[in-house]
Amino acid sequence: MELVHSGKVRELYADGDDLILVASDRVSIYDVVLPTPIPGKGKVLTQLSLWWFGQLSGVVPNHVISGTDVPAQWAGRAMRCRRLKMLPVECIARGYLAGLGLQAYNETGTISGVALPPGLLEGSQLPEPVFTPTTKEAEGHDEPMTRADVAALVGEPVAAELERITLEVYRRGAALAASRGVIIADTKLEFGLADDGSLMLADEVLTPDSSRFWLASQWQPGHPQHSLDKQFVRDWSTGIGWDRRPPGPVIPPDIVAATQARYQEVYTQLTAGG
Ligand code: PZK
């Protein structure tokens, strides 16, 4: 199969008219891919995405053709997808203050043009989720976009739909996760257009690689929050004095095992029961 894109932790292959999106077991922290894989991570994230696509199918159609009709070597960690014309916008919804949203708030009191109340802390919940689109940069970091920037790229009607659907996906996902003890602080979505012009949700959805997942029972605004999935790796890498510059350190077996178990728990906690 022809490799069409290779990301930090995933690959995209062409299979005739379809694409095969393959999630690896690679893990990235502080933007650096570590040399040690987390066995099962690719499967967990793929199965979680497939589950969310199903949960959200009433909100927005998606690019998934099949989670099972994929080459055997990637069984469980690949999705067969429709090839879309991808829109050049990272559609982000934020419900809590972290990362670039926190930085914008501290500098301006606003996020993507939305004025926020004073006195919010790192990790605070926002009064309402905010749509904070960014560019997709091939190199370097994505840049914030205004609604006008998005409209200039995709047209006003599509821009309005992107905002509405992104916020709706976030609200539904965050509400479901909250009912199971997990805070989804923010999430990044990607959309594309099908041949008939219809808007579809693409890529992965509401995974810990595309979103910030926090354990509700440990949430404490005023400090950086513990990431539900990668915290053992982050804490260990800090503890050994890694300076966050590549190459990343080899992860010892006990940290691999704890992180592997954590990914399985996140999947079970979100998807189990009704
Ligand atoms: C597409 N990416 C990002 C993902 C990578 C890169 N359905 C689609 N149609 C056309 N293009 C894409 C998709 C999807 N999803 C996604 N780039 C293009 C990406 C995974 C690995 F290397």
mmCIF file of C-alpha atoms in Angstrom, residues 144-272:
data_model
loop_
_atom_site.group_PDB
_atom_site.id
_atom_site.type_symbol
_atom_site.label_atom_id
_atom_site.label_comp_id
_atom_site.label_asym_id
_atom_site.label_seq_id
_atom_site.Cartn_x
_atom_site.Cartn_y
_atom_site.Cartn_z
ATOM 1 C CA PRO A 144 -4.636 31.094 15.954
ATOM 2 C CA MET A 145 -7.272 32.080 13.385
ATOM 3 C CA THR A 146 -10.224 34.415 13.779
ATOM 4 C CA ARG A 147 -13.695 33.493 12.515
ATOM 5 C CA ALA A 148 -13.046 35.914 9.631
ATOM 6 C CA ASP A 149 -9.849 34.034 8.742
ATOM 7 C CA VAL A 150 -11.768 30.744 8.673
ATOM 8 C CA ALA A 151 -14.517 32.269 6.526
ATOM 9 C CA ALA A 152 -11.921 33.636 4.097
ATOM 10 C CA LEU A 153 -10.532 30.102 3.649
ATOM 11 C CA VAL A 154 -13.692 27.990 3.469
ATOM 12 C CA GLY A 155 -16.530 30.480 2.962
ATOM 13 C CA GLU A 156 -18.909 31.868 5.590
ATOM 14 C CA PRO A 157 -21.518 29.076 5.461
ATOM 15 C CA VAL A 158 -18.940 26.305 5.972
ATOM 16 C CA ALA A 159 -17.154 28.380 8.661
ATOM 17 C CA ALA A 160 -20.434 28.692 10.571
ATOM 18 C CA GLU A 161 -21.030 24.940 10.307
ATOM 19 C CA LEU A 162 -17.493 24.155 11.492
ATOM 20 C CA GLU A 163 -18.020 26.255 14.602
ATOM 21 C CA ARG A 164 -21.463 24.856 15.352
ATOM 22 C CA ILE A 165 -20.475 21.216 14.828
ATOM 23 C CA THR A 166 -17.148 21.525 16.692
ATOM 24 C CA LEU A 167 -18.889 22.962 19.752
ATOM 25 C CA GLU A 168 -21.665 20.364 19.568
ATOM 26 C CA VAL A 169 -19.176 17.468 19.318
ATOM 27 C CA TYR A 170 -17.249 18.897 22.277
ATOM 28 C CA ARG A 171 -20.395 19.427 24.383
ATOM 29 C CA ARG A 172 -21.686 15.903 23.759
ATOM 30 C CA GLY A 173 -18.299 14.285 24.243
ATOM 31 C CA ALA A 174 -17.479 16.271 27.390
ATOM 32 C CA ALA A 175 -20.916 15.568 28.904
ATOM 33 C CA LEU A 176 -20.634 11.846 28.310
ATOM 34 C CA ALA A 177 -17.065 11.738 29.626
ATOM 35 C CA ALA A 178 -18.054 13.833 32.688
ATOM 36 C CA SER A 179 -20.752 11.286 33.539
ATOM 37 C CA ARG A 180 -17.913 8.728 33.702
ATOM 38 C CA GLY A 181 -15.509 10.795 35.779
ATOM 39 C CA VAL A 182 -13.356 12.140 32.947
ATOM 40 C CA ILE A 183 -12.898 15.808 32.056
ATOM 41 C CA ILE A 184 -12.257 16.531 28.396
ATOM 42 C CA ALA A 185 -10.639 19.951 28.683
ATOM 43 C CA ASP A 186 -10.377 20.616 24.958
ATOM 44 C CA THR A 187 -10.356 18.792 21.666
ATOM 45 C CA LYS A 188 -9.083 19.197 18.134
ATOM 46 C CA LEU A 189 -11.222 18.085 15.194
ATOM 47 C CA GLU A 190 -10.548 17.871 11.475
ATOM 48 C CA PHE A 191 -13.170 18.077 8.775
ATOM 49 C CA GLY A 192 -13.285 17.445 5.041
ATOM 50 C CA LEU A 193 -15.698 17.697 2.153
ATOM 51 C CA ALA A 194 -17.056 14.624 0.353
ATOM 52 C CA ASP A 195 -17.420 14.609 -3.450
ATOM 53 C CA ASP A 196 -21.021 15.834 -3.116
ATOM 54 C CA GLY A 197 -19.836 18.812 -1.027
ATOM 55 C CA SER A 198 -21.115 17.491 2.283
ATOM 56 C CA LEU A 199 -19.117 18.225 5.425
ATOM 57 C CA MET A 200 -17.686 15.209 7.266
ATOM 58 C CA LEU A 201 -15.790 14.682 10.492
ATOM 59 C CA ALA A 202 -12.414 13.067 9.716
ATOM 60 C CA ASP A 203 -9.202 11.938 11.374
ATOM 61 C CA GLU A 204 -9.470 10.698 15.000
ATOM 62 C CA VAL A 205 -12.025 12.026 17.444
ATOM 63 C CA LEU A 206 -11.968 12.649 21.211
ATOM 64 C CA THR A 207 -8.891 10.519 21.873
ATOM 65 C CA PRO A 208 -6.266 11.441 24.456
ATOM 66 C CA ASP A 209 -3.910 12.291 21.548
ATOM 67 C CA SER A 210 -6.341 14.867 20.126
ATOM 68 C CA SER A 211 -7.760 16.133 23.425
ATOM 69 C CA ARG A 212 -6.753 16.841 27.016
ATOM 70 C CA PHE A 213 -8.217 14.156 29.309
ATOM 71 C CA TRP A 214 -8.154 14.785 33.061
ATOM 72 C CA LEU A 215 -9.448 12.632 35.905
ATOM 73 C CA ALA A 216 -12.348 14.598 37.437
ATOM 74 C CA SER A 217 -11.468 13.355 40.952
ATOM 75 C CA GLN A 218 -7.987 14.922 40.670
ATOM 76 C CA TRP A 219 -9.044 18.185 39.022
ATOM 77 C CA GLN A 220 -7.722 21.167 40.962
ATOM 78 C CA PRO A 221 -7.671 24.556 39.206
ATOM 79 C CA GLY A 222 -4.644 26.732 39.947
ATOM 80 C CA HIS A 223 -2.031 24.212 38.768
ATOM 81 C CA PRO A 224 -1.157 22.244 35.646
ATOM 82 C CA GLN A 225 -3.511 19.238 35.597
ATOM 83 C CA HIS A 226 -2.414 15.596 35.465
ATOM 84 C CA SER A 227 -2.941 14.086 32.029
ATOM 85 C CA LEU A 228 -5.005 10.928 32.365
ATOM 86 C CA ASP A 229 -2.969 8.950 29.829
ATOM 87 C CA LYS A 230 0.652 10.124 29.776
ATOM 88 C CA GLN A 231 1.253 11.373 33.296
ATOM 89 C CA PHE A 232 3.433 8.432 34.360
ATOM 90 C CA VAL A 233 5.706 9.004 31.363
ATOM 91 C CA ARG A 234 5.832 12.775 31.917
ATOM 92 C CA ASP A 235 6.549 12.493 35.649
ATOM 93 C CA TRP A 236 9.191 9.822 35.106
ATOM 94 C CA SER A 237 10.881 11.825 32.298
ATOM 95 C CA THR A 238 10.996 14.894 34.533
ATOM 96 C CA GLY A 239 12.301 12.813 37.429
ATOM 97 C CA ILE A 240 15.283 11.564 35.422
ATOM 98 C CA GLY A 241 16.103 15.163 34.460
ATOM 99 C CA TRP A 242 15.281 14.952 30.739
ATOM 100 C CA ASP A 243 15.526 18.448 29.236
ATOM 101 C CA ARG A 244 12.656 17.828 26.751
ATOM 102 C CA ARG A 245 14.996 17.989 23.779
ATOM 103 C CA PRO A 246 15.256 15.106 21.336
ATOM 104 C CA PRO A 247 16.151 12.329 21.444
ATOM 105 C CA GLY A 248 13.703 11.284 24.127
ATOM 106 C CA PRO A 249 14.727 8.700 26.750
ATOM 107 C CA VAL A 250 13.993 4.956 26.579
ATOM 108 C CA ILE A 251 10.999 4.232 28.855
ATOM 109 C CA PRO A 252 11.575 1.544 31.521
ATOM 110 C CA PRO A 253 9.252 -1.508 31.623
ATOM 111 C CA ASP A 254 7.329 -0.515 34.772
ATOM 112 C CA ILE A 255 6.416 2.887 33.284
ATOM 113 C CA VAL A 256 5.449 1.229 29.984
ATOM 114 C CA ALA A 257 3.207 -1.240 31.864
ATOM 115 C CA ALA A 258 1.552 1.461 33.976
ATOM 116 C CA THR A 259 0.907 3.633 30.899
ATOM 117 C CA GLN A 260 -0.430 0.679 28.918
ATOM 118 C CA ALA A 261 -2.841 -0.122 31.753
ATOM 119 C CA ARG A 262 -3.880 3.536 31.912
ATOM 120 C CA TYR A 263 -4.834 3.606 28.216
ATOM 121 C CA GLN A 264 -6.946 0.448 28.666
ATOM 122 C CA GLU A 265 -8.646 1.988 31.720
ATOM 123 C CA VAL A 266 -9.490 5.208 29.866
ATOM 124 C CA TYR A 267 -11.116 3.173 27.094
ATOM 125 C CA THR A 268 -13.095 1.004 29.496
ATOM 126 C CA GLN A 269 -14.131 3.896 31.729
ATOM 127 C CA LEU A 270 -15.504 5.900 28.790
ATOM 128 C CA THR A 271 -17.115 3.149 26.746
ATOM 129 C CA ALA A 272 -18.290 0.573 29.300
#
